[in-house]
Amino acid sequence: MKRWKAPTLFAIALSVPGAFLSSTASAAPINVGEELDGLNCIPFGCDLAQQTQYIYGAELFSEPLNIDAFGFWSVAGQGNLVSGSFDIRFSITDADPADTNLPLEDNFGEVDHYFTDLTLDGSNDHPFTISGETFYYDPSDGNLLIDIRADGELTHEGDWANFQSTAHEESTEHMWRGRTRDDDDPGVPSSEWGMTTTFWDLTEDDPVAVPLPGSLALMIAGLMAMFSAAYMFRGRPRRNNHIEPARET
């Protein structure tokens, strides 16, 4: 078995940290809407809605993205969220955010992508972020639809929790259906109270090794030391540790 010399071991040990110490590139989130004075508690801050839809115009997105998470801009200190469960889905829709689109079921396109089941316990996180099964969205396919449906009864205690709303009357729309969820309650549209929303494309945050300057220098120094040690010991004669037996006289 090959035996490693001490200088070589030292050089290898020196080079290892440089190979593993790295930083990762981070993709900027996509914000839809602006921070305005409007407030909106539906669907997570008050128990009025059993189904809510948000339609975002394709022109709000400059390129395709994988939506791994999205979130609404919480207003800190504004009450408590509801308690209950929600089924959240994405779709591509031809529905125009600038028009009234009712009933809500008619806004779904051919795509019906399950994103996540969300359970809330009344606490309020800031910002309010929801992660789920990655949804690939290409703006050239149509407008983006988020469908949020209560799975069972919603309850609420204390003050309503508010989120920042944005007024994009030509490009976003917020619609919701009340507690009854029957044909007599097709939904209430409002293009003036769509949620300010952030979308995260976490697939672009894969850990691609980008060595830090100090780590890179350390790795280079370690490699140089390793090659130097190998060169120094290459031509040195090996010590013969074999002991000859004593000759008989």
XYZ file of N, CA, C and O in Angstrom, residues 72-236:
660
model
N -47.478 37.292 -0.249
C -48.117 38.595 -0.205
C -47.405 39.470 0.830
O -46.842 38.969 1.799
N -47.481 40.754 0.637
C -46.781 41.694 1.507
C -47.611 41.959 2.757
O -48.608 42.679 2.723
N -47.213 41.363 3.851
C -47.936 41.524 5.110
C -47.762 42.944 5.637
O -46.739 43.590 5.436
N -48.788 43.400 6.323
C -48.711 44.670 7.045
C -48.448 44.331 8.504
O -49.311 43.785 9.187
N -47.255 44.583 8.955
C -46.838 44.172 10.301
C -47.747 44.776 11.363
O -48.142 45.940 11.292
N -48.078 43.951 12.355
C -48.874 44.418 13.483
C -50.349 44.542 13.190
O -51.096 45.100 13.990
N -50.805 44.002 12.048
C -52.211 44.143 11.668
C -52.980 42.849 11.899
O -53.333 42.146 10.967
N -53.212 42.474 13.139
C -54.111 41.377 13.448
C -53.545 39.988 13.225
O -52.339 39.785 13.125
N -54.470 39.003 13.140
C -54.117 37.589 13.039
C -54.698 36.975 11.776
O -55.744 37.385 11.288
N -54.015 35.949 11.289
C -54.519 35.205 10.146
C -55.654 34.279 10.585
O -55.875 34.050 11.777
N -56.370 33.729 9.622
C -57.438 32.781 9.920
C -56.830 31.444 10.329
O -55.637 31.194 10.145
N -57.668 30.572 10.848
C -57.287 29.188 11.110
C -58.083 28.308 10.151
O -59.303 28.450 10.027
N -57.376 27.414 9.476
C -58.037 26.538 8.520
C -57.071 26.063 7.463
O -55.871 26.346 7.519
N -57.582 25.299 6.496
C -56.749 24.716 5.443
C -57.205 25.230 4.084
O -58.384 25.526 3.873
N -56.233 25.275 3.148
C -56.500 25.774 1.799
C -55.848 24.860 0.776
O -54.776 24.302 1.007
N -56.500 24.734 -0.371
C -55.951 24.055 -1.530
C -55.564 25.145 -2.534
O -56.403 25.956 -2.924
N -54.286 25.153 -2.953
C -53.791 26.219 -3.823
C -53.341 25.621 -5.146
O -52.557 24.665 -5.172
N -53.836 26.190 -6.238
C -53.530 25.690 -7.575
C -53.172 26.841 -8.512
O -53.575 27.986 -8.294
N -52.407 26.486 -9.562
C -52.052 27.438 -10.608
C -52.689 26.996 -11.917
O -52.926 25.809 -12.145
N -52.928 27.981 -12.784
C -53.421 27.676 -14.112
C -52.982 28.778 -15.072
O -52.577 29.865 -14.650
N -53.060 28.458 -16.367
C -52.872 29.448 -17.419
C -54.261 29.807 -17.937
O -55.069 28.914 -18.227
N -54.563 31.090 -18.040
C -55.912 31.495 -18.390
C -55.918 32.517 -19.513
O -54.988 33.318 -19.655
N -56.994 32.474 -20.301
C -57.238 33.495 -21.318
C -58.099 34.623 -20.770
O -58.375 35.598 -21.477
N -58.538 34.483 -19.520
C -59.367 35.516 -18.905
C -58.583 36.829 -18.822
O -57.400 36.845 -18.498
N -59.260 37.906 -19.132
C -58.635 39.223 -19.156
C -58.749 39.870 -17.776
O -59.862 40.055 -17.272
N -57.628 40.212 -17.158
C -57.702 40.823 -15.825
C -58.477 42.137 -15.806
O -58.943 42.562 -14.744
N -58.600 42.793 -16.937
C -59.282 44.075 -16.977
C -60.800 43.928 -17.062
O -61.525 44.919 -16.968
N -61.304 42.699 -17.249
C -62.742 42.471 -17.364
C -63.248 41.673 -16.173
O -62.487 41.092 -15.403
N -64.569 41.606 -16.048
C -65.195 40.765 -15.035
C -65.222 39.323 -15.530
O -65.711 39.042 -16.612
N -64.685 38.408 -14.730
C -64.559 37.009 -15.149
C -65.296 36.109 -14.156
O -64.728 35.681 -13.165
N -66.561 35.870 -14.416
C -67.364 35.060 -13.523
C -68.199 34.080 -14.340
O -68.554 34.373 -15.481
N -68.546 32.885 -13.777
C -68.124 32.399 -12.466
C -66.642 32.026 -12.435
O -66.008 31.878 -13.474
N -66.118 31.826 -11.247
C -64.681 31.619 -11.082
C -64.184 30.373 -11.800
O -63.059 30.356 -12.306
N -64.993 29.312 -11.852
C -64.551 28.062 -12.481
C -64.220 28.250 -13.962
O -63.390 27.548 -14.530
N -64.869 29.237 -14.601
C -64.655 29.442 -16.031
C -63.291 30.058 -16.335
O -62.899 30.125 -17.504
N -62.588 30.505 -15.329
C -61.291 31.135 -15.556
C -60.167 30.118 -15.704
O -59.079 30.474 -16.164
N -60.413 28.870 -15.307
C -59.380 27.852 -15.433
C -59.161 27.487 -16.894
O -60.110 27.319 -17.656
N -57.873 27.384 -17.276
C -57.533 26.892 -18.601
C -57.309 25.397 -18.572
O -57.765 24.696 -17.658
N -56.584 24.890 -19.557
C -56.322 23.453 -19.623
C -55.391 22.999 -18.507
O -55.416 21.837 -18.107
N -54.559 23.903 -18.016
C -53.612 23.571 -16.952
C -54.295 23.677 -15.602
O -54.969 24.672 -15.305
N -54.157 22.640 -14.791
C -54.649 22.644 -13.414
C -53.534 22.067 -12.548
O -53.468 20.858 -12.326
N -52.650 22.930 -12.080
C -51.448 22.491 -11.379
C -51.645 22.606 -9.872
O -51.840 23.703 -9.332
N -51.600 21.462 -9.196
C -51.643 21.467 -7.731
C -50.343 22.050 -7.193
O -49.257 21.596 -7.541
N -50.457 23.055 -6.326
C -49.271 23.698 -5.768
C -49.011 23.263 -4.334
O -47.931 22.794 -4.005
N -50.000 23.378 -3.474
C -49.800 22.944 -2.090
C -51.111 22.948 -1.321
O -52.091 23.579 -1.720
N -51.127 22.223 -0.210
C -52.165 22.342 0.813
C -51.576 23.177 1.944
O -50.530 22.818 2.499
N -52.238 24.235 2.277
C -51.732 25.173 3.283
C -52.628 25.141 4.508
O -53.850 25.251 4.399
N -52.020 24.971 5.684
C -52.756 24.996 6.946
C -52.266 26.162 7.795
O -51.054 26.310 8.018
N -53.190 26.975 8.260
C -52.863 28.131 9.096
C -53.459 27.945 10.481
O -54.507 27.327 10.648
N -52.763 28.514 11.466
C -53.226 28.365 12.849
C -53.524 29.698 13.514
O -53.617 29.779 14.738
N -53.657 30.753 12.704
C -53.991 32.052 13.264
C -52.814 32.978 13.488
O -52.988 34.184 13.656
N -51.602 32.436 13.480
C -50.430 33.289 13.676
C -50.133 34.049 12.390
O -50.569 33.665 11.302
N -49.384 35.112 12.500
C -49.117 35.978 11.358
C -47.626 36.077 11.104
O -46.866 36.544 11.956
N -47.193 35.594 9.946
C -45.780 35.666 9.575
C -45.554 36.836 8.632
O -46.409 37.171 7.815
N -44.388 37.437 8.743
C -44.044 38.579 7.900
C -42.670 38.331 7.290
O -41.693 38.189 8.015
N -42.505 38.304 5.957
C -43.626 38.360 5.015
C -44.346 37.027 4.932
O -43.833 36.007 5.391
N -45.509 37.038 4.329
C -46.321 35.832 4.220
C -45.938 35.096 2.945
O -46.232 35.552 1.836
N -45.263 33.951 3.078
C -44.707 33.230 1.944
C -45.247 31.805 1.908
O -45.345 31.147 2.937
N -45.580 31.327 0.691
C -46.138 29.999 0.501
C -45.267 29.240 -0.483
O -45.054 29.696 -1.610
N -44.749 28.087 -0.080
C -43.932 27.243 -0.941
C -44.734 26.021 -1.375
O -45.640 25.579 -0.665
N -44.389 25.465 -2.556
C -45.126 24.302 -3.025
C -44.439 23.601 -4.178
O -43.231 23.764 -4.390
N -45.222 22.818 -4.922
C -44.715 22.075 -6.062
C -44.436 23.046 -7.213
O -45.324 23.789 -7.630
N -43.227 23.022 -7.729
C -42.795 23.983 -8.736
C -43.758 24.044 -9.925
O -44.155 23.010 -10.473
N -44.126 25.265 -10.304
C -44.982 25.485 -11.462
C -44.217 26.295 -12.498
O -43.747 27.399 -12.215
N -44.079 25.731 -13.702
C -43.384 26.435 -14.771
C -44.379 27.337 -15.486
O -45.385 26.877 -16.029
N -44.080 28.626 -15.485
C -44.969 29.598 -16.115
C -44.247 30.311 -17.240
O -43.206 30.937 -17.040
N -44.824 30.220 -18.444
C -44.317 30.918 -19.613
C -45.345 31.973 -19.999
O -46.474 31.632 -20.394
N -45.015 33.265 -19.893
C -45.994 34.322 -20.189
C -46.567 34.246 -21.600
O -47.675 34.736 -21.840
N -45.839 33.628 -22.529
C -46.348 33.534 -23.896
C -47.549 32.596 -24.000
O -48.263 32.606 -25.010
N -47.794 31.790 -22.953
C -48.919 30.852 -22.970
C -50.225 31.494 -22.526
O -51.300 30.935 -22.766
N -50.162 32.633 -21.841
C -51.376 33.278 -21.361
C -51.154 33.937 -20.017
O -50.021 34.026 -19.519
N -52.229 34.394 -19.403
C -52.157 35.037 -18.101
C -52.042 34.002 -16.986
O -52.419 32.846 -17.150
N -51.538 34.436 -15.847
C -51.319 33.544 -14.708
C -52.500 33.617 -13.748
O -52.940 34.703 -13.368
N -52.997 32.447 -13.361
C -54.107 32.351 -12.417
C -53.661 31.605 -11.167
O -53.076 30.530 -11.253
N -53.952 32.166 -10.004
C -53.777 31.475 -8.722
C -55.156 31.269 -8.122
O -55.922 32.223 -7.951
N -55.498 30.033 -7.828
C -56.800 29.685 -7.249
C -56.582 29.173 -5.832
O -55.807 28.237 -5.611
N -57.270 29.785 -4.857
C -57.117 29.449 -3.439
C -58.490 29.095 -2.878
O -59.398 29.938 -2.862
N -58.651 27.850 -2.450
C -59.949 27.401 -1.947
C -59.821 26.871 -0.524
O -58.927 26.078 -0.222
N -60.757 27.298 0.306
C -60.783 26.792 1.675
C -61.210 25.332 1.668
O -62.150 24.954 0.976
N -60.498 24.520 2.417
C -60.813 23.103 2.549
C -61.473 22.905 3.908
O -60.833 22.552 4.885
N -62.780 23.146 3.959
C -63.486 23.069 5.226
C -63.764 24.448 5.794
O -63.658 25.479 5.115
N -64.076 24.483 7.065
C -64.475 25.723 7.728
C -63.260 26.563 8.098
O -62.221 26.041 8.510
N -63.412 27.866 7.970
C -62.394 28.815 8.421
C -62.882 29.510 9.681
O -64.059 29.836 9.811
N -61.980 29.711 10.612
C -62.314 30.446 11.827
C -61.321 31.581 12.009
O -60.219 31.569 11.451
N -61.726 32.558 12.783
C -60.859 33.720 12.968
C -61.115 34.336 14.325
O -62.261 34.443 14.766
N -60.044 34.718 14.987
C -60.140 35.378 16.292
C -59.310 36.652 16.274
O -58.224 36.684 15.700
N -59.835 37.664 16.906
C -59.090 38.922 16.999
C -59.265 39.785 15.767
O -60.200 39.624 14.975
N -58.349 40.713 15.598
C -58.417 41.658 14.486
C -57.997 41.002 13.181
O -57.193 40.068 13.160
N -58.517 41.511 12.086
C -58.130 41.011 10.780
C -56.679 41.342 10.485
O -56.167 42.398 10.864
N -56.024 40.415 9.809
C -54.652 40.654 9.353
C -54.718 41.202 7.926
O -55.419 40.656 7.074
N -54.000 42.257 7.663
C -54.058 42.909 6.363
C -52.796 42.681 5.545
O -51.702 42.501 6.092
N -52.968 42.709 4.228
C -51.869 42.620 3.276
C -51.906 43.855 2.379
O -52.945 44.491 2.225
N -50.774 44.151 1.797
C -50.681 45.306 0.909
C -51.382 44.997 -0.412
O -51.135 43.960 -1.030
N -52.261 45.872 -0.826
C -52.929 45.701 -2.120
C -52.351 46.682 -3.120
O -51.735 47.683 -2.752
N -52.542 46.355 -4.389
C -52.007 47.216 -5.434
C -53.071 47.445 -6.486
O -53.914 46.582 -6.738
N -53.076 48.608 -7.086
C -54.088 48.961 -8.074
C -53.491 48.886 -9.470
O -52.840 49.801 -9.937
N -53.690 47.743 -10.129
C -53.291 47.577 -11.521
C -54.554 47.201 -12.285
O -54.786 46.038 -12.611
N -55.355 48.178 -12.575
C -56.678 47.911 -13.116
C -56.638 47.232 -14.479
O -57.596 46.594 -14.889
N -55.534 47.372 -15.206
C -55.453 46.779 -16.538
C -54.714 45.447 -16.538
O -54.711 44.744 -17.544
N -54.045 45.087 -15.443
C -53.171 43.916 -15.503
C -53.363 42.902 -14.384
O -52.862 41.788 -14.471
N -54.059 43.250 -13.320
C -54.301 42.275 -12.255
C -55.747 42.370 -11.796
O -56.383 43.423 -11.887
N -56.261 41.265 -11.303
C -57.618 41.264 -10.768
C -57.708 40.293 -9.600
O -57.068 39.251 -9.585
N -58.506 40.685 -8.637
C -58.737 39.870 -7.442
C -60.223 39.561 -7.386
O -61.058 40.458 -7.486
N -60.557 38.277 -7.295
C -61.955 37.870 -7.225
C -62.133 36.885 -6.080
O -61.255 36.073 -5.814
N -63.276 36.943 -5.435
C -63.496 36.008 -4.350
C -64.974 35.642 -4.254
O -65.850 36.375 -4.669
N -65.181 34.471 -3.709
C -66.522 33.936 -3.492
C -66.730 33.789 -1.998
O -65.829 33.361 -1.271
N -67.933 34.121 -1.545
C -68.216 34.115 -0.111
C -68.350 32.737 0.495
O -68.014 31.723 -0.111
N -68.884 32.694 1.687
C -68.909 31.451 2.463
C -69.774 30.365 1.825
O -69.539 29.188 2.017
N -70.794 30.741 1.063
C -71.764 29.750 0.607
C -71.214 28.857 -0.507
O -71.554 27.685 -0.590
N -70.393 29.379 -1.419
C -69.793 28.613 -2.510
C -70.847 27.913 -3.363
O -70.622 26.822 -3.866
N -72.000 28.521 -3.576
C -73.012 27.902 -4.424
C -73.223 28.756 -5.671
O -72.556 29.765 -5.885
N -74.155 28.326 -6.521
C -74.385 29.015 -7.787
C -74.925 30.427 -7.593
O -74.850 31.260 -8.501
N -75.481 30.696 -6.438
C -76.007 32.032 -6.176
C -74.909 33.004 -5.750
O -75.181 34.178 -5.534
N -73.704 32.486 -5.613
C -72.584 33.332 -5.192
C -71.439 33.152 -6.185
O -70.454 32.482 -5.896
N -71.562 33.660 -7.391
C -70.553 33.419 -8.440
C -69.217 34.073 -8.166
O -68.210 33.687 -8.732
N -69.190 35.085 -7.308
C -67.928 35.735 -6.990
C -68.028 37.249 -7.095
O -68.943 37.802 -7.699
N -67.080 37.913 -6.483
C -67.034 39.373 -6.489
C -65.702 39.799 -7.084
O -64.651 39.537 -6.505
N -65.701 40.445 -8.260
C -64.427 40.851 -8.869
C -63.988 42.242 -8.415
O -64.820 43.088 -8.077
N -62.706 42.460 -8.392
C -62.181 43.782 -8.081
C -60.789 43.908 -8.662
O -59.854 43.264 -8.196
N -60.651 44.739 -9.688
C -59.334 44.967 -10.274
C -58.533 45.990 -9.485
O -57.364 46.224 -9.761
N -59.147 46.619 -8.490
C -58.465 47.660 -7.723
C -57.812 47.137 -6.450
O -57.081 47.866 -5.792
N -58.091 45.879 -6.100
C -57.595 45.386 -4.822
C -56.808 44.094 -4.971
O -56.838 43.234 -4.106
N -56.131 43.938 -6.097
C -55.268 42.771 -6.249
C -54.091 42.840 -5.292
O -53.607 43.905 -4.940
N -53.621 41.689 -4.858
C -52.519 41.644 -3.899
C -51.187 42.021 -4.550
O -50.883 41.574 -5.657
N -50.411 42.803 -3.852
C -49.006 42.954 -4.216
C -48.340 41.608 -3.945
O -48.440 41.082 -2.838
N -47.687 41.045 -4.944
C -47.230 39.661 -4.872
C -45.766 39.537 -5.261
O -45.296 40.252 -6.144
N -45.060 38.632 -4.584
C -43.674 38.304 -4.928
C -43.610 36.839 -5.339
O -44.192 35.979 -4.672
N -42.909 36.576 -6.443
C -42.711 35.209 -6.918
C -41.229 34.867 -6.826
O -40.375 35.656 -7.212
N -40.949 33.657 -6.307
C -39.569 33.197 -6.177
C -39.304 32.043 -7.125
O -40.066 31.069 -7.159
N -38.237 32.152 -7.889
C -37.765 31.079 -8.762
C -36.524 30.488 -8.119
O -35.405 30.871 -8.420
N -36.729 29.529 -7.212
C -35.620 28.993 -6.430
C -34.755 28.037 -7.223
O -33.649 27.699 -6.801
N -35.226 27.570 -8.379
C -34.413 26.656 -9.167
C -33.163 27.352 -9.697
O -32.188 26.698 -10.023
N -33.190 28.667 -9.768
C -32.013 29.398 -10.199
C -31.029 29.595 -9.057
O -29.961 30.162 -9.236
N -31.401 29.147 -7.869
C -30.525 29.258 -6.717
C -29.805 27.954 -6.423
O -29.383 27.697 -5.311
N -29.691 27.063 -7.432
C -28.958 25.819 -7.233
C -27.534 26.130 -6.811
O -26.913 27.089 -7.296
N -26.956 25.328 -5.888
C -25.628 25.644 -5.353
C -24.508 25.413 -6.356
O -23.824 24.408 -6.342
N -24.349 26.359 -7.277
C -23.230 26.312 -8.208
C -22.008 26.894 -7.493
O -22.050 28.011 -6.994
N -20.934 26.120 -7.434
C -19.762 26.532 -6.656
C -19.127 27.772 -7.265
O -18.738 27.789 -8.422
N -19.057 28.818 -6.471
C -18.356 30.041 -6.850
C -17.335 30.309 -5.752
O -17.673 30.847 -4.709
N -16.069 29.881 -5.921
C -15.088 30.000 -4.838
C -14.919 31.436 -4.382
O -14.860 32.365 -5.193
N -14.888 31.624 -3.089
C -14.582 32.930 -2.527
C -13.119 33.260 -2.784
O -12.289 32.363 -2.904
N -12.770 34.544 -2.864
C -11.379 34.911 -3.156
C -10.371 34.269 -2.220
O -9.344 33.736 -2.632
N -10.650 34.291 -0.907
C -9.734 33.700 0.050
C -9.636 32.195 -0.103
O -8.567 31.600 0.001
N -10.773 31.554 -0.386
C -10.777 30.103 -0.564
C -10.016 29.707 -1.816
O -9.322 28.693 -1.848
N -10.186 30.504 -2.884
C -9.489 30.207 -4.127
C -7.981 30.299 -3.936
O -7.224 29.448 -4.412
N -7.540 31.330 -3.219
C -6.111 31.471 -2.967
C -5.587 30.320 -2.123
O -4.486 29.808 -2.341
N -6.379 29.892 -1.148
C -5.976 28.789 -0.289
C -5.846 27.497 -1.088
O -4.919 26.715 -0.888
N -6.785 27.271 -2.020
C -6.741 26.064 -2.832
C -5.502 26.064 -3.727
O -4.824 25.053 -3.867
N -5.201 27.220 -4.336
C -4.019 27.307 -5.196
C -2.751 27.059 -4.395
O -1.850 26.336 -4.828
N -2.681 27.650 -3.200
C -1.500 27.450 -2.357
C -1.345 25.984 -1.987
O -0.236 25.440 -1.957
N -2.466 25.323 -1.699
C -2.399 23.913 -1.340
C -1.920 23.054 -2.496
O -1.110 22.137 -2.314
N -2.415 23.332 -3.702
C -1.969 22.568 -4.860
C -0.494 22.784 -5.136
O 0.240 21.838 -5.459
N -0.029 24.040 -5.002
C 1.390 24.321 -5.218
C 2.245 23.592 -4.202
O 3.301 23.031 -4.534
N 1.796 23.554 -2.964
C 2.551 22.860 -1.926
C 2.582 21.363 -2.192
O 3.602 20.689 -1.975
N 1.498 20.812 -2.682
C 1.436 19.384 -2.959
C 2.399 19.004 -4.084
O 3.154 18.037 -3.980
N 2.399 19.791 -5.174
C 3.314 19.499 -6.285
C 4.767 19.718 -5.886
O 5.670 18.991 -6.301
N 4.988 20.736 -5.047
C 6.352 21.001 -4.590
C 6.880 19.853 -3.756
O 8.023 19.406 -3.903
N 6.019 19.338 -2.862
C 6.430 18.228 -2.013
C 6.707 16.983 -2.847
O 7.669 16.243 -2.613
N 5.851 16.747 -3.857
C 6.055 15.586 -4.715
C 7.369 15.695 -5.480
O 8.092 14.710 -5.659
N 7.719 16.909 -5.912
C 8.967 17.103 -6.658
C 10.177 16.902 -5.758
O 11.169 16.286 -6.130
N 10.107 17.401 -4.531
C 11.231 17.301 -3.605
C 11.529 15.840 -3.268
O 12.686 15.441 -3.140
N 10.490 15.036 -3.128
C 10.691 13.660 -2.673
C 10.856 12.691 -3.838
O 11.144 11.515 -3.635
N 10.696 13.177 -5.060
C 10.752 12.277 -6.199
C 12.142 11.687 -6.393
O 12.302 10.490 -6.602
N 13.206 12.507 -6.314
C 14.567 12.021 -6.593
C 15.333 11.586 -5.372
O 16.504 11.212 -5.470
N 14.762 11.677 -4.205
C 15.473 11.313 -2.972
C 15.528 9.797 -2.845
O 14.502 9.121 -2.954
